[in-house]
Coordinates of C-alpha atoms in Angstrom, one line a residue:
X1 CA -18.4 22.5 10.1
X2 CA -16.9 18.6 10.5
X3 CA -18.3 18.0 7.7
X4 CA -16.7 20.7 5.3
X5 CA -13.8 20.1 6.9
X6 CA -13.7 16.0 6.0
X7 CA -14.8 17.2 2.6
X8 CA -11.9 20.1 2.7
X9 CA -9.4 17.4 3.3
X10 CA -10.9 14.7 1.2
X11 CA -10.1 17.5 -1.9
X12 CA -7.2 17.5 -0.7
X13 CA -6.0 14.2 -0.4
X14 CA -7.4 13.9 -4.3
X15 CA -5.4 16.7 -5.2
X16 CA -2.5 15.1 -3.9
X17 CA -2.5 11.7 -6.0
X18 CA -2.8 13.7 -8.9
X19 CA 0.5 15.5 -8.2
X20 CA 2.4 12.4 -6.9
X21 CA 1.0 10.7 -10.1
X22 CA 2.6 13.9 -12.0
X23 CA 5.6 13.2 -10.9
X24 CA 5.2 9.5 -11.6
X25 CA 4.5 10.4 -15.4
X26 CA 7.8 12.3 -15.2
X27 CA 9.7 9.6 -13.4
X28 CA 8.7 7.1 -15.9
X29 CA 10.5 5.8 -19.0
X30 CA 9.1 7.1 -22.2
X31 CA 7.3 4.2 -23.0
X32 CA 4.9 4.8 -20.4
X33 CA 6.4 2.0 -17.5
X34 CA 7.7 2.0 -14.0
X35 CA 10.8 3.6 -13.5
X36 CA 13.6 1.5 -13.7
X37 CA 15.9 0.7 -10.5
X38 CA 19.3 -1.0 -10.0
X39 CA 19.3 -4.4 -8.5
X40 CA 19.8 -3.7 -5.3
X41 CA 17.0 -1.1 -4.9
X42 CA 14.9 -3.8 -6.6
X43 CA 15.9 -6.3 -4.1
X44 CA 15.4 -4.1 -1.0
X45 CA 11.8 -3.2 -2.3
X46 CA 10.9 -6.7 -2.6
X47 CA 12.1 -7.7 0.6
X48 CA 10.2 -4.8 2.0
X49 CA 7.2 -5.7 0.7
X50 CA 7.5 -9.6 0.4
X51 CA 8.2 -9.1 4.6
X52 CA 5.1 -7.1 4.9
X53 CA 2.7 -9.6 3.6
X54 CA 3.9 -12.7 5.5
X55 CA 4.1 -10.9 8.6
X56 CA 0.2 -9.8 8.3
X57 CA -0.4 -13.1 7.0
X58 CA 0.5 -14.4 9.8
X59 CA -1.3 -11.5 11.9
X60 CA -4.2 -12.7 9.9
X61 CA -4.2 -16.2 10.5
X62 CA -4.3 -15.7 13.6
X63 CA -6.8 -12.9 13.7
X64 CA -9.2 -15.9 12.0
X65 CA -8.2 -18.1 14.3
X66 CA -8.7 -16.1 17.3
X67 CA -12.3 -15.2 16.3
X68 CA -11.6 -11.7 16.3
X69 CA -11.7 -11.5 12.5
X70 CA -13.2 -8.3 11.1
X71 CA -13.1 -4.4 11.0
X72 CA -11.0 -2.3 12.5
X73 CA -7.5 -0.6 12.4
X74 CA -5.4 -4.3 12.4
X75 CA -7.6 -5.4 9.7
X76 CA -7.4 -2.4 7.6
X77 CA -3.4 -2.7 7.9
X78 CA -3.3 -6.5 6.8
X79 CA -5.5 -5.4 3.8
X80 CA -2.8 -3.0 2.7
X81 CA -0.4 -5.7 1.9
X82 CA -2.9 -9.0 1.2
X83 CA -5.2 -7.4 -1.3
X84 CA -3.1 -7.8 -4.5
X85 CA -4.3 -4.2 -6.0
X86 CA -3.8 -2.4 -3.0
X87 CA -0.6 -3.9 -2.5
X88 CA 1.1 -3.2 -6.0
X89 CA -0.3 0.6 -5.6
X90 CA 1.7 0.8 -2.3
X91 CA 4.6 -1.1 -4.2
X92 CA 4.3 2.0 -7.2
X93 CA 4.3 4.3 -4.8
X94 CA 7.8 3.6 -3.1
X95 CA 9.0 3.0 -7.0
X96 CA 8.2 6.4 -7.5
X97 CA 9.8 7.8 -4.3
X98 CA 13.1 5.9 -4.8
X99 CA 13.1 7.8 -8.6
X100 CA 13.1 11.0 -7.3
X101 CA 16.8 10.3 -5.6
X102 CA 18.6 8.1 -7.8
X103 CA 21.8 9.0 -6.1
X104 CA 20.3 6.6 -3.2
X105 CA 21.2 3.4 -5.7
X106 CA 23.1 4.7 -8.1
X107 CA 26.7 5.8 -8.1
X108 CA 29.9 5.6 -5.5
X109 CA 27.5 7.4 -3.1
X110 CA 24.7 4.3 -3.5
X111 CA 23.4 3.2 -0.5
X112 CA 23.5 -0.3 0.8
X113 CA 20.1 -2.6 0.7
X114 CA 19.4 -2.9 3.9
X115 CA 19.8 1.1 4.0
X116 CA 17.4 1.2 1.1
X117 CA 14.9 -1.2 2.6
X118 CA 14.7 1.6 5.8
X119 CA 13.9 4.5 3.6
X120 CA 11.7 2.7 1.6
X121 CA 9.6 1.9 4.9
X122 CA 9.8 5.0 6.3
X123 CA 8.0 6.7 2.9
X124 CA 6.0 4.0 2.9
X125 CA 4.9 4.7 6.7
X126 CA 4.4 8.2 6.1
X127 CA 2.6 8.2 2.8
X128 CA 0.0 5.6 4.4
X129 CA -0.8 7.7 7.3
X130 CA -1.5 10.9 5.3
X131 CA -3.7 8.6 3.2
X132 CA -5.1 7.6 5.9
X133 CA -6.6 11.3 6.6
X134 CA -9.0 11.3 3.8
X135 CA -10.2 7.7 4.8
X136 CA -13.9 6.9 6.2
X137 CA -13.4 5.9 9.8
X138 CA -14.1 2.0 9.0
X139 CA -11.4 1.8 6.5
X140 CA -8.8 3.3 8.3
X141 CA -5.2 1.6 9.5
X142 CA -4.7 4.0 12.6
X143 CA -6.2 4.9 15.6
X144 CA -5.6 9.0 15.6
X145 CA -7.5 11.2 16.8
X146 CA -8.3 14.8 16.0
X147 CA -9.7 17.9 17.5
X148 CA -9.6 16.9 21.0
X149 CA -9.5 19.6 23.4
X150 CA -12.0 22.4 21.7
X151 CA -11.7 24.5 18.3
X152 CA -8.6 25.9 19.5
X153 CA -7.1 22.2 18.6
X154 CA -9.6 21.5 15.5
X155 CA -7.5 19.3 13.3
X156 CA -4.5 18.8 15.4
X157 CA -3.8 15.2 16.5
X158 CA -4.3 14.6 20.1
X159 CA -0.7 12.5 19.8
X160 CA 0.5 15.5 19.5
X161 CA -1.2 17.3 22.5
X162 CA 0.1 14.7 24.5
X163 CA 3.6 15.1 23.3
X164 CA 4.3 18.7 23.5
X165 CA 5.3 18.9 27.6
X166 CA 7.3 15.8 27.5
X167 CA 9.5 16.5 23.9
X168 CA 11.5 19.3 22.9
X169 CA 10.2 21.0 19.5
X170 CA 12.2 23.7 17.4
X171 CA 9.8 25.9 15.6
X172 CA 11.7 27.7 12.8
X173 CA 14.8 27.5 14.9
X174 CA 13.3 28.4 18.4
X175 CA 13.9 25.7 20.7
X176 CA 10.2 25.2 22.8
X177 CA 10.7 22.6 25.8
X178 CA 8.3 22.3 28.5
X179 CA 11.0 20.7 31.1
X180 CA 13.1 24.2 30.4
X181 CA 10.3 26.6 30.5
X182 CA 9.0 25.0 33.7
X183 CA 12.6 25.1 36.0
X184 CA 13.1 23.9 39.3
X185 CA 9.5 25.3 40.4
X186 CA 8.1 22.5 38.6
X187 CA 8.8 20.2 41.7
X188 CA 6.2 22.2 43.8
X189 CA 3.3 21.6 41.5
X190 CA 0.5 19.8 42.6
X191 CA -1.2 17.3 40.3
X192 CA -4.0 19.9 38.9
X193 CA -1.9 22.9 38.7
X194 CA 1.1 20.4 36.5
X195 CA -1.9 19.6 34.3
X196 CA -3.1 23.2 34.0
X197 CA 0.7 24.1 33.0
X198 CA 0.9 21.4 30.4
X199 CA -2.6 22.5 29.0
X200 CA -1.2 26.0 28.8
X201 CA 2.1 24.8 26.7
X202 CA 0.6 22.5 24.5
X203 CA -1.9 25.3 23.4
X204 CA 0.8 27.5 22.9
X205 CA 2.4 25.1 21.0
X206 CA -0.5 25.0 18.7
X207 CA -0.6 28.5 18.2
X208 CA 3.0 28.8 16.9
X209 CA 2.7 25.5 14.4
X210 CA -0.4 27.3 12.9
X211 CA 1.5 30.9 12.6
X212 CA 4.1 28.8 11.3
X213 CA 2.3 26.5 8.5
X214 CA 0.3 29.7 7.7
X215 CA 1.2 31.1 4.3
X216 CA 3.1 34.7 4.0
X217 CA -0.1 36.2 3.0
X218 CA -2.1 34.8 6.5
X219 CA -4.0 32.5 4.3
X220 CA -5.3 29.8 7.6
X221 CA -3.6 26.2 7.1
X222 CA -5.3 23.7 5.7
X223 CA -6.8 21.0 7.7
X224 CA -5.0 18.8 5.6
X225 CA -2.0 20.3 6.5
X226 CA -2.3 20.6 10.4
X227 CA -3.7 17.0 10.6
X228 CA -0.8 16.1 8.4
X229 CA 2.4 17.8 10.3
X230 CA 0.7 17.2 14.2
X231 CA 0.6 13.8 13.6
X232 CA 4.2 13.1 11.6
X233 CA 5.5 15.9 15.0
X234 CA 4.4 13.1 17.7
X235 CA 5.0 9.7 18.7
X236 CA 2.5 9.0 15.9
X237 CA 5.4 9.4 13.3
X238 CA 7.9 8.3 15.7
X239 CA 6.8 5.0 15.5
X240 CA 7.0 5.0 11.6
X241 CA 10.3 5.8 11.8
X242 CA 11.0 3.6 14.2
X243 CA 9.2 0.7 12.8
X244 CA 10.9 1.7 9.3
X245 CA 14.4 0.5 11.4
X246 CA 13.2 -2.7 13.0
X247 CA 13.7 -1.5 16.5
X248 CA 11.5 -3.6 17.2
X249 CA 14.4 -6.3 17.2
X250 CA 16.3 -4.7 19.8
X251 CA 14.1 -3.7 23.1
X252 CA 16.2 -1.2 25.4
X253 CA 15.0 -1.5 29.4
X254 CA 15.5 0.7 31.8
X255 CA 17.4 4.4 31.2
X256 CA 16.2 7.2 29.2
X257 CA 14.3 8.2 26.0
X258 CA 14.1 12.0 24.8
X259 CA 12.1 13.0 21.7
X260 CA 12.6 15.9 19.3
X261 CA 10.6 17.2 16.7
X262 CA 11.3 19.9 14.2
X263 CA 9.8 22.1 11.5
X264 CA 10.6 24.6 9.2
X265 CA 9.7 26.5 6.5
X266 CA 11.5 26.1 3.4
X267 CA 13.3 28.1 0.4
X268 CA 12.6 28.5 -3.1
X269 CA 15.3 25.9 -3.8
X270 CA 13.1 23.4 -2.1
X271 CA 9.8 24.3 -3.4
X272 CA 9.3 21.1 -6.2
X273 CA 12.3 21.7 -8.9
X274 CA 15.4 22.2 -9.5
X275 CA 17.1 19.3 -7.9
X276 CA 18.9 16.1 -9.3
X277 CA 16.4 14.2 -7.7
X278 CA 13.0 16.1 -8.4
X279 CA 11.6 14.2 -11.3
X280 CA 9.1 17.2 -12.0
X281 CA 11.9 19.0 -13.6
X282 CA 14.2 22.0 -12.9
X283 CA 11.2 24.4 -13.8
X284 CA 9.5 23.5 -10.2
X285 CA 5.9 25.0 -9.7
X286 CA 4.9 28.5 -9.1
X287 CA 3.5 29.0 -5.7
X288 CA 4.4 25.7 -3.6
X289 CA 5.2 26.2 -0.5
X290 CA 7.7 23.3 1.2
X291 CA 8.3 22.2 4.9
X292 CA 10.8 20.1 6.4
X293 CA 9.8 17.7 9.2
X294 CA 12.6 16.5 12.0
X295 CA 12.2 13.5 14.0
X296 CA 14.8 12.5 16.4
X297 CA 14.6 9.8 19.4
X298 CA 17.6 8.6 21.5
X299 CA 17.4 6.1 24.0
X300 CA 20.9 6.0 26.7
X301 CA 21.4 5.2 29.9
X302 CA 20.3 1.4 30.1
X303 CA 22.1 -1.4 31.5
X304 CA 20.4 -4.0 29.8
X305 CA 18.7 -4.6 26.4
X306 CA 17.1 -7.8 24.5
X307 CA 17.4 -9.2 20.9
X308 CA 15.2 -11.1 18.8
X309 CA 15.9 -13.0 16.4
X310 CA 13.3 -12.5 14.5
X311 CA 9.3 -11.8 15.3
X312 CA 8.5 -14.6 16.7
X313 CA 11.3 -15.9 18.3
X314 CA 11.8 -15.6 22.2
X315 CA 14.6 -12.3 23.1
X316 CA 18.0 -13.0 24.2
X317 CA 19.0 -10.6 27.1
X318 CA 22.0 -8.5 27.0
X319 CA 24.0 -6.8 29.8
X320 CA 25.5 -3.1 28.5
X321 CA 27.2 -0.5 30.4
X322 CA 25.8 3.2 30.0
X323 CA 27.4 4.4 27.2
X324 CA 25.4 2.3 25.0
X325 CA 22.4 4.5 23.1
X326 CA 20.2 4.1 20.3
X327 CA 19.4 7.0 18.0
X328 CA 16.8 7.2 15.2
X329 CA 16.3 10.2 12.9
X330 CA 14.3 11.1 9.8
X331 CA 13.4 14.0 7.6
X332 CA 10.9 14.5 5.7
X333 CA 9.7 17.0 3.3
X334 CA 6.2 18.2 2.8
X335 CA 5.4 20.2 -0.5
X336 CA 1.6 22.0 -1.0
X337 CA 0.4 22.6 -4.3
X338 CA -0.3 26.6 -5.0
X339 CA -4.2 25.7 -4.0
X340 CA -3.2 24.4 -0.8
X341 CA -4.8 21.5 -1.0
X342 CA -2.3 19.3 -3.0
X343 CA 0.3 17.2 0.0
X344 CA 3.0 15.6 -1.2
X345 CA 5.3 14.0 1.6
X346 CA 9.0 12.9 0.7
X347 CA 11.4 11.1 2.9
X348 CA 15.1 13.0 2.1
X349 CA 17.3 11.5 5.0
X350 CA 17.0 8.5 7.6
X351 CA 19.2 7.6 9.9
X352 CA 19.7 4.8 12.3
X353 CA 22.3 4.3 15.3
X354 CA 23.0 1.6 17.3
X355 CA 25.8 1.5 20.0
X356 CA 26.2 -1.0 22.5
X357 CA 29.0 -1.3 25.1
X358 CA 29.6 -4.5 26.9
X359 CA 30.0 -4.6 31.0
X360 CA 33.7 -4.0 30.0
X361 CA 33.2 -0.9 28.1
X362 CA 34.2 -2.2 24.9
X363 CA 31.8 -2.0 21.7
X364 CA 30.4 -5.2 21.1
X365 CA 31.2 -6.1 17.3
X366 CA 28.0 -7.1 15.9
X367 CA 26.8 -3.2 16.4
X368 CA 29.9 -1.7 14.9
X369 CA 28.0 -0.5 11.7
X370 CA 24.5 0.8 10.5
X371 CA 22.2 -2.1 10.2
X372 CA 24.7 -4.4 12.1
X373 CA 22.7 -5.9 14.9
X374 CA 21.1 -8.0 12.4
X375 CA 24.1 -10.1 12.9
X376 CA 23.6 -9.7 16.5
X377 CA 20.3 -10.9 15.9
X378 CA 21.3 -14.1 13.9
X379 CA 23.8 -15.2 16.7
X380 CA 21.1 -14.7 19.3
X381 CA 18.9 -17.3 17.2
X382 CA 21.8 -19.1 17.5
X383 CA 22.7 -18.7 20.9
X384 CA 19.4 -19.5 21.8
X385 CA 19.2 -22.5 20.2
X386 CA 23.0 -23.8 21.2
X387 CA 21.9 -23.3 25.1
X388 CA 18.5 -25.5 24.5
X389 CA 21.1 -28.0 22.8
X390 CA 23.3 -28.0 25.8
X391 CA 20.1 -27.7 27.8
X392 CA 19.1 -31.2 26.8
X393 CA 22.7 -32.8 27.3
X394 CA 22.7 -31.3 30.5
X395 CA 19.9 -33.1 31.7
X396 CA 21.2 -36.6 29.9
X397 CA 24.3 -35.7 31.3
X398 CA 23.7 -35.3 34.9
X399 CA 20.4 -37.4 35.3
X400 CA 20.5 -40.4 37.7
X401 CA 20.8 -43.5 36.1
X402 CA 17.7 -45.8 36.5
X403 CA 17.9 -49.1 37.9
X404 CA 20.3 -51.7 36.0
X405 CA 21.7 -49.1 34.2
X406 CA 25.6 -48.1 34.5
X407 CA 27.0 -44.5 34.4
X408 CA 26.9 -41.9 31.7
X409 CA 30.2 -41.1 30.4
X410 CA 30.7 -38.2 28.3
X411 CA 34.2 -38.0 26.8
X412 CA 35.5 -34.5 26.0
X413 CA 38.0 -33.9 23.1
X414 CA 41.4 -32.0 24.2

């Protein structure tokens, strides 16, 4: 059964680069080439990429140096961007994806790069980890696991299974949350009877994605397809998205986080045509069937939060009064092909919040817009490096003078 079920998905997976290289055919200019970008989305899919391989190259180097070189998930992930033919596949792929919404970078509507560079990231993210599900184990770039938890929960990610009490999910519009289900009686649980709740949910849970992902006819979901949406509805895809906006740079302590995940179902107007920004034409293809994935995460409540400059660099702390918040939110479209095998996954919106409030209550500038704690980020560097500067005067400054040697004076301009 494991077996035909790897080989089910591998089919799949196959199935699937031949659509996405479809819509690559349709994408492209007549001549055969890449499809052709403005500047700017040129620029923000260099910088993308271009930041990808020296940040594994420097994961690398010091994988070698470490002794630790070899297989395994890291590995797998610095190959993506260091081999040069993996790498410009990835690169085609995100050219693709920014050709099917050319209102993105074209237009009074275009977005901005660094806007550009987080959706291309977040596709990126996503369309690596549903590659990933047709990959031997060795040559895989994450750690999920599937089918944990008997053939009730064959091909669901156990991500998600560990998610489900401790997020709020709407399925098709019905709001399912553990916390709410639960009440006040929640608080008299002992340890084993909490656990046996949460087992009961999450199966639940499992039981309503499956009706849901199930075709109008009752045809059972691929495992492509459950393997696919349980992972991108967890903190699996969570961390794409939130990888995709570099909140890595900016660590929140303290307060607190609450995840939500949708899915739905989606119309004929959605199903692979029709739209502006559907290279595979206004025809669209008989029998698709369409999702759309929600991912939300907001983080509030904190008094305290550090920036880095950049990935290497050591985190300037700042102090923030409770109305500051962080919100991150992505959708994401998922189209099968009439066999159900064929996945195609398609970033549509990404979002990305960042509000913080001084001690005073007053919105600190360098977050007033989207993507501006980057400045926040180059002044901490700054900062950082003005109060080791000072640091050092300080200690020339107020150092005792050795023998035979007169005061320091330090004159100070008016």
């Amino acid at each position: 059964a494991e077996q035909a079920r790897a080989r089910e998905i591998e089919l799949g997976v196959a199935a699937q680069k031949g659509l996405l290289g479809g819509a690559a055919a349709d994408a492209a200019d007549t001549d055969g080439e890449q499809p052709r970008l403005s500047r700017v989305a040129e620029r923000a899919l260099a910088a993308f990429y271009d930041a990808q391989r020296a940040r594994h190259q420097q994961e690398r180097d010091r994988f070698i140096k470490s002794g630790r070189a070899g297989p395994g998930a890291k590995w797998n992930r610095q190959e993506l961007y260091l081999n040069a033919g993996r790498a410009a596949d990835a690169r085609a792929a995100s050219r693709r994806h920014l050709a099917r919404h050319p209102g993105w970078w074209l237009g009074r509507g275009r977005l901005s790069e660094e806007a550009l560079r987080e959706i291309i990231a977040a596709q990126h993210f996503f369309q690596v980890d549903l590659e990933d599900l047709a990959l031997p184990a060795s040559e895989r770039r994450s750690e999920d696991v599937y089918g944990v938890g008997g053939e009730a929960c064959a091909d669901i990610c156990e991500q998600f299974l560990l998610d489900a009490p401790r997020s709020t999910f709407v399925m098709q519009g019905e709001v399912v949350d553990f916390s709410e289900e639960a009440g006040p009686d929640a608080a008299c649980w002992d340890p084993e009877e909490a656990e046996r709740r949460k087992r009961a949910f999450a199966d639940a849970l499992v039981v309503r994605l499956r009706q849901l992902l199930a075709s109008a006819d009752g045809v059972v979901p691929s495992p492509l397809l459950l393997r696919a949406v349980s992972t991108a509805l967890s903190q699996s895809g969570m961390a794409g998205v939130e990888r995709a906006c570099e909140s890595s740079m900016l660590a929140v302590s303290g307060g607190e986080q609450r995840s939500r995940y949708e899915l739905r179902a989606l119309g004929g107007e959605h199903l692979g045509g029709g739209g502006p920004d559907d290279p595979r034409g206004a025809g669209g293809d008989a029998g698709v069937r369409a999702f759309e994935l929600g991912l939300l995460v907001r983080k509030d409540g904190f008094q305290q939060c550090f920036v880095f400059g950049s990935f290497e660099g050591e985190p300037v702390q700042l102090r923030c009064c409770e109305g500051s918040y962080v919100e991150k939110a992505c959708t994401v479209h998922l189209r099968l092909g009439p066999s159900g095998g064929a996945l195609d996954v398609d970033v549509v919106a990404l979002r990305n919040e960042v509000r913080i409030l001084g001690p005073d209550g007053r919105e600190l500038a360098a977050f007033g817009g989207r993507g501006s704690w980057r400045l926040l980020a180059s002044a901490a560097g700054r900062v950082s490096r003005a109060v080791c500067a000072c640091g050092v005067c300080c200690r020339q400054c107020c150092r005792r003078p050795s023998a035979g040697e007169g005061p320091l004076l330090v004159r100070a301009r008016a």
